[in-house]
DNA sequence: ATGTCACTAGCTTAGTGA
């Protein structure tokens, strides 16, 4: 990258241990300065830090077990690390063992406050996980609004797997999602509430649909059949949004390899270039 | 063509989550 550009990316890696070589290889090839990762699927002491260090990246991770897990790798500084956001809801079988999951991690990189976010899936509309998802999003919105009240000029990037397709164009076939999560009105309302709070989708203007996705199910040859969903987003505060010069979805990193090659993640990386 | 993948426990497979 030229010295006046900051390249920031997000990627649901679906297990960092299964894919660390592929991820670090892309960091090099993609000339990425900061990468937020989701679904690392490991505890902190299992995270493969060395390959990142060898490639010139600091890395911070938050993972408690085999589920969820978020990380940030940066070659432009990694300061003021924060695990979880104020008011982040907990999840557990009952009130006693409920605790905040490894779904939110922040660091300041080259002056940009980066939040790596893994929004709860929701599972089904009738599942308690769905209410948890909505509460999680509402809490994030409230807290993020406060960050902007505290400092309206702050460059903030809320990036990750939002597990919401905000418009009908963001899924390959709305009929296939009848009664499903990711497309329901409450979820879309929750996403749009982030937009209303002045965090704008800075990638969509550079990647207009229809047929533009960030995720393709592993089953049923979904990628080959172009059956995907746009659920990974980079939302920027006004200051950050004003600095965006380019954005793209790196679909090639989702492409299945030759037989015998390690499988790709089911998500593609999403990136933005910022002037600095 | 019974074409998804990755995790765990404690197994050579089932259960879970996505």
Tab-separated table of C-alpha atoms (C1' of nucleotides) in Angstrom:
chain	number	residue	atom	x	y	z
A	1	UNK	CA	0.000	0.000	0.000
A	2	UNK	CA	1.142	3.545	-0.622
A	3	UNK	CA	1.937	5.315	2.647
A	4	UNK	CA	-1.154	7.499	2.309
A	5	UNK	CA	-3.577	4.557	2.159
A	6	UNK	CA	-4.832	2.351	4.970
A	7	UNK	CA	-6.305	-0.962	3.858
A	8	UNK	CA	-8.779	-2.360	6.396
A	9	UNK	CA	-10.466	-5.725	5.971
A	10	UNK	CA	-12.867	-8.084	7.733
A	11	UNK	CA	-13.185	-11.841	7.265
A	12	UNK	CA	-15.177	-14.577	8.930
A	13	UNK	CA	-12.440	-17.219	8.695
A	14	UNK	CA	-14.463	-20.184	10.046
A	15	UNK	CA	-11.632	-21.608	12.202
A	16	UNK	CA	-8.260	-19.889	12.211
A	17	UNK	CA	-6.463	-23.146	12.997
A	18	UNK	CA	-7.870	-24.753	9.849
A	19	UNK	CA	-7.008	-21.729	7.708
A	20	UNK	CA	-4.150	-19.708	9.156
A	21	UNK	CA	-1.825	-20.285	6.189
A	22	UNK	CA	-4.482	-19.174	3.773
A	23	UNK	CA	-5.363	-16.098	5.841
A	24	UNK	CA	-1.771	-14.933	6.301
A	25	UNK	CA	-1.046	-15.602	2.649
A	26	UNK	CA	-3.923	-13.328	1.700
A	27	UNK	CA	-2.729	-10.615	4.092
A	28	UNK	CA	0.551	-10.547	2.150
A	29	UNK	CA	-0.949	-10.791	-1.328
A	30	UNK	CA	-3.727	-8.351	-0.514
A	31	UNK	CA	-1.370	-5.816	1.038
A	32	UNK	CA	-3.733	-5.596	4.006
A	33	UNK	CA	-2.861	-3.296	6.913
A	34	UNK	CA	-5.556	-4.332	9.376
A	35	UNK	CA	-7.665	-7.499	9.357
A	36	UNK	CA	-10.581	-8.128	11.710
A	37	UNK	CA	-11.443	-11.823	11.948
A	38	UNK	CA	-14.538	-13.626	13.177
A	39	UNK	CA	-15.276	-17.261	14.020
A	40	UNK	CA	-11.717	-18.142	14.925
A	41	UNK	CA	-13.235	-21.106	16.811
A	42	UNK	CA	-10.511	-21.448	19.404
A	43	UNK	CA	-9.420	-20.363	22.858
A	44	UNK	CA	-6.734	-17.715	23.230
A	45	UNK	CA	-3.995	-20.259	24.000
A	46	UNK	CA	-4.825	-22.153	20.806
A	47	UNK	CA	-4.598	-19.152	18.483
A	48	UNK	CA	-1.727	-19.479	15.953
A	49	UNK	CA	0.028	-16.184	16.626
A	50	UNK	CA	3.420	-16.984	15.106
A	51	UNK	CA	2.454	-16.965	11.413
A	52	UNK	CA	1.030	-13.458	11.872
A	53	UNK	CA	4.144	-12.203	13.666
A	54	UNK	CA	6.363	-13.679	10.957
A	55	UNK	CA	4.350	-11.804	8.348
A	56	UNK	CA	4.806	-8.550	10.254
A	57	UNK	CA	1.458	-8.330	12.031
A	58	UNK	CA	0.630	-7.914	15.677
A	59	UNK	CA	-2.460	-9.827	16.614
A	60	UNK	CA	-4.945	-9.814	19.466
A	61	UNK	CA	-7.567	-12.480	19.998
A	62	UNK	CA	-10.603	-13.113	22.173
A	63	UNK	CA	-11.773	-16.712	22.361
A	64	UNK	CA	-13.082	-18.713	25.304
A	65	UNK	CA	-13.754	-22.108	23.670
A	66	UNK	CA	-14.483	-23.692	20.288
A	67	UNK	CA	-17.342	-21.319	19.545
A	68	UNK	CA	-17.246	-17.797	18.143
A	69	UNK	CA	-13.891	-16.029	18.621
A	70	UNK	CA	-12.802	-12.648	17.249
A	71	UNK	CA	-9.365	-11.252	16.452
A	72	UNK	CA	-7.586	-8.255	14.953
A	73	UNK	CA	-4.262	-8.376	13.129
A	74	UNK	CA	-2.451	-5.134	12.327
A	75	UNK	CA	0.855	-3.960	10.913
A	76	UNK	CA	0.078	-0.303	11.722
A	77	UNK	CA	-0.298	-0.522	15.492
A	78	UNK	CA	-2.739	-2.224	17.825
A	79	UNK	CA	-3.567	-0.077	20.850
A	80	UNK	CA	-6.202	0.238	23.568
A	81	UNK	CA	-7.507	-3.297	23.153
A	82	UNK	CA	-11.001	-3.776	24.538
A	83	UNK	CA	-12.820	-7.096	24.977
A	84	UNK	CA	-16.578	-6.794	24.549
A	85	UNK	CA	-18.615	-3.599	24.462
A	86	UNK	CA	-20.448	-1.826	27.253
A	87	UNK	CA	-23.795	-3.496	27.810
A	88	UNK	CA	-23.028	-6.540	25.663
A	89	UNK	CA	-25.690	-9.163	26.478
A	90	UNK	CA	-24.736	-12.546	27.841
A	91	UNK	CA	-25.744	-15.977	26.617
A	92	UNK	CA	-26.133	-19.158	28.617
A	93	UNK	CA	-28.476	-21.956	29.537
A	94	UNK	CA	-29.635	-20.130	32.632
A	95	UNK	CA	-29.026	-16.909	34.472
A	96	UNK	CA	-26.260	-18.319	36.616
A	97	UNK	CA	-23.756	-19.433	33.964
A	98	UNK	CA	-24.645	-16.859	31.337
A	99	UNK	CA	-21.693	-14.773	30.235
A	100	UNK	CA	-20.654	-12.511	27.427
A	101	UNK	CA	-19.442	-14.517	24.452
A	102	UNK	CA	-16.325	-13.910	22.345
A	103	UNK	CA	-18.106	-11.754	19.775
A	104	UNK	CA	-16.651	-8.248	20.065
A	105	UNK	CA	-13.072	-7.009	20.209
A	106	UNK	CA	-11.673	-3.529	19.591
A	107	UNK	CA	-8.295	-1.977	18.952
A	108	UNK	CA	-7.048	1.343	17.649
A	109	UNK	CA	-4.961	0.893	14.506
A	110	UNK	CA	-3.354	3.917	12.829
A	111	UNK	CA	-5.896	6.125	14.580
A	112	UNK	CA	-8.937	4.111	13.524
A	113	UNK	CA	-11.059	2.483	16.216
A	114	UNK	CA	-11.709	-0.987	14.790
A	115	UNK	CA	-14.405	-3.270	16.225
A	116	UNK	CA	-14.328	-6.900	15.092
A	117	UNK	CA	-17.915	-8.096	15.514
A	118	UNK	CA	-19.562	-11.485	15.242
A	119	UNK	CA	-23.298	-10.900	15.596
A	120	UNK	CA	-25.251	-13.886	16.995
A	121	UNK	CA	-26.795	-16.064	14.288
A	122	UNK	CA	-30.316	-16.268	15.717
A	123	UNK	CA	-30.794	-19.867	14.551
A	124	UNK	CA	-34.596	-19.697	14.030
A	125	UNK	CA	-37.244	-17.054	14.652
A	126	UNK	CA	-38.638	-19.119	17.549
A	127	UNK	CA	-35.248	-19.782	19.206
A	128	UNK	CA	-34.178	-17.775	22.277
A	129	UNK	CA	-30.994	-17.134	20.313
A	130	UNK	CA	-33.029	-14.885	18.003
A	131	UNK	CA	-34.083	-12.615	20.887
A	132	UNK	CA	-30.479	-12.650	22.071
A	133	UNK	CA	-29.426	-11.500	18.597
A	134	UNK	CA	-31.873	-8.584	18.647
A	135	UNK	CA	-30.836	-7.563	22.158
A	136	UNK	CA	-27.178	-7.799	21.204
A	137	UNK	CA	-27.726	-5.506	18.216
A	138	UNK	CA	-29.772	-3.020	20.251
A	139	UNK	CA	-27.069	-2.856	22.918
A	140	UNK	CA	-24.376	-2.352	20.293
A	141	UNK	CA	-26.340	0.472	18.736
A	142	UNK	CA	-26.830	2.221	22.069
A	143	UNK	CA	-23.176	1.948	22.999
A	144	UNK	CA	-21.942	2.945	19.545
A	145	UNK	CA	-24.168	6.032	19.649
A	146	UNK	CA	-22.469	6.982	22.889
A	147	UNK	CA	-19.019	6.657	21.302
A	148	UNK	CA	-20.052	9.188	18.675
A	149	UNK	CA	-21.588	11.520	21.272
A	150	UNK	CA	-18.306	11.377	23.184
A	151	UNK	CA	-16.290	12.223	20.063
A	152	UNK	CA	-18.222	12.903	16.829
A	153	UNK	CA	-14.967	13.184	14.853
A	154	UNK	CA	-13.667	9.758	15.824
A	155	UNK	CA	-12.961	7.383	12.916
A	156	UNK	CA	-14.760	4.188	13.943
A	157	UNK	CA	-15.138	1.019	11.875
A	158	UNK	CA	-17.750	-1.508	12.969
A	159	UNK	CA	-16.789	-4.530	10.897
A	160	UNK	CA	-17.625	-8.180	10.747
A	161	UNK	CA	-20.256	-10.814	10.232
A	162	UNK	CA	-23.581	-9.139	10.971
A	163	UNK	CA	-25.672	-12.215	10.120
A	164	UNK	CA	-28.283	-9.937	8.510
A	165	UNK	CA	-29.174	-9.471	4.860
A	166	UNK	CA	-30.497	-5.897	4.995
A	167	UNK	CA	-32.292	-5.869	1.632
A	168	UNK	CA	-34.014	-8.427	-0.576
A	169	UNK	CA	-31.170	-8.001	-3.043
A	170	UNK	CA	-28.766	-9.367	-0.448
A	171	UNK	CA	-29.957	-12.967	-0.773
A	172	UNK	CA	-30.028	-15.112	-3.888
A	173	UNK	CA	-33.746	-15.909	-3.558
A	174	UNK	CA	-36.096	-14.361	-1.004
A	175	UNK	CA	-38.485	-17.302	-1.397
A	176	UNK	CA	-35.773	-19.599	-0.065
A	177	UNK	CA	-35.644	-17.512	3.126
A	178	UNK	CA	-39.345	-17.396	3.913
A	179	UNK	CA	-39.702	-17.606	7.676
A	180	UNK	CA	-35.945	-17.669	8.197
A	181	UNK	CA	-33.579	-15.509	10.188
A	182	UNK	CA	-31.226	-12.958	8.554
A	183	UNK	CA	-34.039	-11.388	6.504
A	184	UNK	CA	-36.718	-10.729	9.144
A	185	UNK	CA	-37.999	-7.203	9.677
A	186	UNK	CA	-36.760	-6.937	13.295
A	187	UNK	CA	-33.251	-7.907	12.195
A	188	UNK	CA	-33.334	-5.455	9.302
A	189	UNK	CA	-34.680	-2.781	11.640
A	190	UNK	CA	-31.788	-3.453	14.010
A	191	UNK	CA	-29.295	-3.105	11.174
A	192	UNK	CA	-30.916	0.071	9.903
A	193	UNK	CA	-30.801	1.469	13.428
A	194	UNK	CA	-27.000	1.342	13.142
A	195	UNK	CA	-27.289	3.318	9.901
A	196	UNK	CA	-29.592	5.803	11.645
A	197	UNK	CA	-26.933	6.149	14.341
A	198	UNK	CA	-24.603	7.527	11.604
A	199	UNK	CA	-22.676	4.338	10.885
A	200	UNK	CA	-22.941	3.883	7.146
A	201	UNK	CA	-22.262	0.881	4.920
A	202	UNK	CA	-19.113	2.113	3.188
A	203	UNK	CA	-18.703	-0.952	0.951
A	204	UNK	CA	-22.036	-1.094	-0.858
A	205	UNK	CA	-21.457	2.041	-2.971
A	206	UNK	CA	-18.450	0.284	-4.507
A	207	UNK	CA	-20.108	-3.145	-4.806
A	208	UNK	CA	-23.621	-2.600	-6.094
A	209	UNK	CA	-25.926	-5.603	-6.417
A	210	UNK	CA	-27.903	-7.534	-7.292
A	211	UNK	CA	-26.042	-10.811	-7.054
A	212	UNK	CA	-23.251	-9.431	-4.861
A	213	UNK	CA	-22.636	-11.543	-1.772
A	214	UNK	CA	-20.086	-12.152	0.973
A	215	UNK	CA	-21.194	-15.625	2.092
A	216	UNK	CA	-22.071	-18.843	0.322
A	217	UNK	CA	-23.258	-21.949	2.144
A	218	UNK	CA	-20.934	-24.946	1.898
A	219	UNK	CA	-23.787	-27.219	0.872
A	220	UNK	CA	-25.526	-27.788	-2.447
A	221	UNK	CA	-22.760	-26.182	-4.543
A	222	UNK	CA	-24.083	-22.785	-3.447
A	223	UNK	CA	-21.002	-20.876	-4.606
A	224	UNK	CA	-20.987	-22.435	-8.061
A	225	UNK	CA	-24.714	-21.762	-8.370
A	226	UNK	CA	-24.277	-18.141	-7.207
A	227	UNK	CA	-26.553	-18.717	-4.237
A	228	UNK	CA	-25.117	-16.388	-1.619
A	229	UNK	CA	-25.929	-13.743	0.941
A	230	UNK	CA	-24.476	-10.325	1.718
A	231	UNK	CA	-24.099	-10.425	5.492
A	232	UNK	CA	-20.579	-9.096	6.154
A	233	UNK	CA	-20.312	-5.326	6.409
A	234	UNK	CA	-17.980	-2.470	7.191
A	235	UNK	CA	-19.937	0.341	8.851
A	236	UNK	CA	-18.105	3.624	9.247
A	237	UNK	CA	-18.577	6.669	11.413
A	238	UNK	CA	-18.910	9.939	9.459
A	239	UNK	CA	-15.188	10.684	9.780
A	240	UNK	CA	-14.237	7.217	8.586
A	241	UNK	CA	-16.783	7.181	5.762
A	242	UNK	CA	-15.404	10.444	4.420
A	243	UNK	CA	-11.992	8.839	3.995
A	244	UNK	CA	-13.024	5.793	1.940
A	245	UNK	CA	-11.432	5.721	-1.523
A	246	UNK	CA	-12.170	2.127	-2.530
A	247	UNK	CA	-13.924	-1.021	-1.369
A	248	UNK	CA	-14.333	-4.567	-2.579
A	249	UNK	CA	-15.476	-8.074	-1.733
A	250	UNK	CA	-12.647	-10.499	-2.442
A	251	UNK	CA	-14.777	-13.259	-3.873
A	252	UNK	CA	-11.751	-15.153	-5.134
A	253	UNK	CA	-10.883	-16.158	-1.558
A	254	UNK	CA	-14.192	-18.056	-1.323
A	255	UNK	CA	-13.594	-19.977	-4.534
A	256	UNK	CA	-13.191	-23.709	-3.955
A	257	UNK	CA	-9.692	-24.881	-4.807
A	258	UNK	CA	-8.533	-27.962	-6.631
A	259	UNK	CA	-9.388	-31.332	-5.170
A	260	UNK	CA	-7.224	-31.964	-2.125
A	261	UNK	CA	-6.609	-28.269	-1.449
A	262	UNK	CA	-7.700	-26.977	1.955
A	263	UNK	CA	-11.254	-25.718	1.874
A	264	UNK	CA	-11.899	-21.982	1.824
A	265	UNK	CA	-13.949	-20.254	4.500
A	266	UNK	CA	-17.622	-19.985	3.616
A	267	UNK	CA	-17.193	-16.176	3.756
A	268	UNK	CA	-15.174	-13.873	1.499
A	269	UNK	CA	-13.055	-11.027	2.917
A	270	UNK	CA	-14.435	-7.504	2.601
A	271	UNK	CA	-12.050	-4.553	2.437
A	272	UNK	CA	-11.879	-0.783	2.271
A	273	UNK	CA	-9.084	1.615	1.467
A	274	UNK	CA	-8.928	4.793	3.550
A	275	UNK	CA	-6.969	7.899	2.916
A	276	UNK	CA	-4.767	8.844	5.850
B	1	DA	C1'	-22.560	-37.933	-7.099
B	2	DT	C1'	-26.047	-40.178	-0.035
B	3	DG	C1'	-21.205	-33.289	-3.576
B	4	DT	C1'	-20.424	-29.007	3.640
B	5	DC	C1'	-17.302	-28.076	7.139
B	6	DA	C1'	-15.143	-27.792	11.772
B	7	DC	C1'	-15.403	-28.355	16.413
B	8	DT	C1'	-15.565	-31.720	20.826
B	9	DA	C1'	-15.556	-35.978	23.522
B	10	DG	C1'	-13.116	-39.694	23.848
B	11	DC	C1'	-14.239	-42.067	19.187
B	12	DT	C1'	-12.932	-44.365	14.657
B	13	DT	C1'	-18.638	-41.772	15.098
B	14	DA	C1'	-22.422	-38.776	16.996
B	15	DG	C1'	-23.790	-34.349	18.422
B	16	DT	C1'	-23.577	-29.394	17.776
B	17	DG	C1'	-23.341	-25.066	15.400
B	18	DA	C1'	-23.173	-22.531	11.330
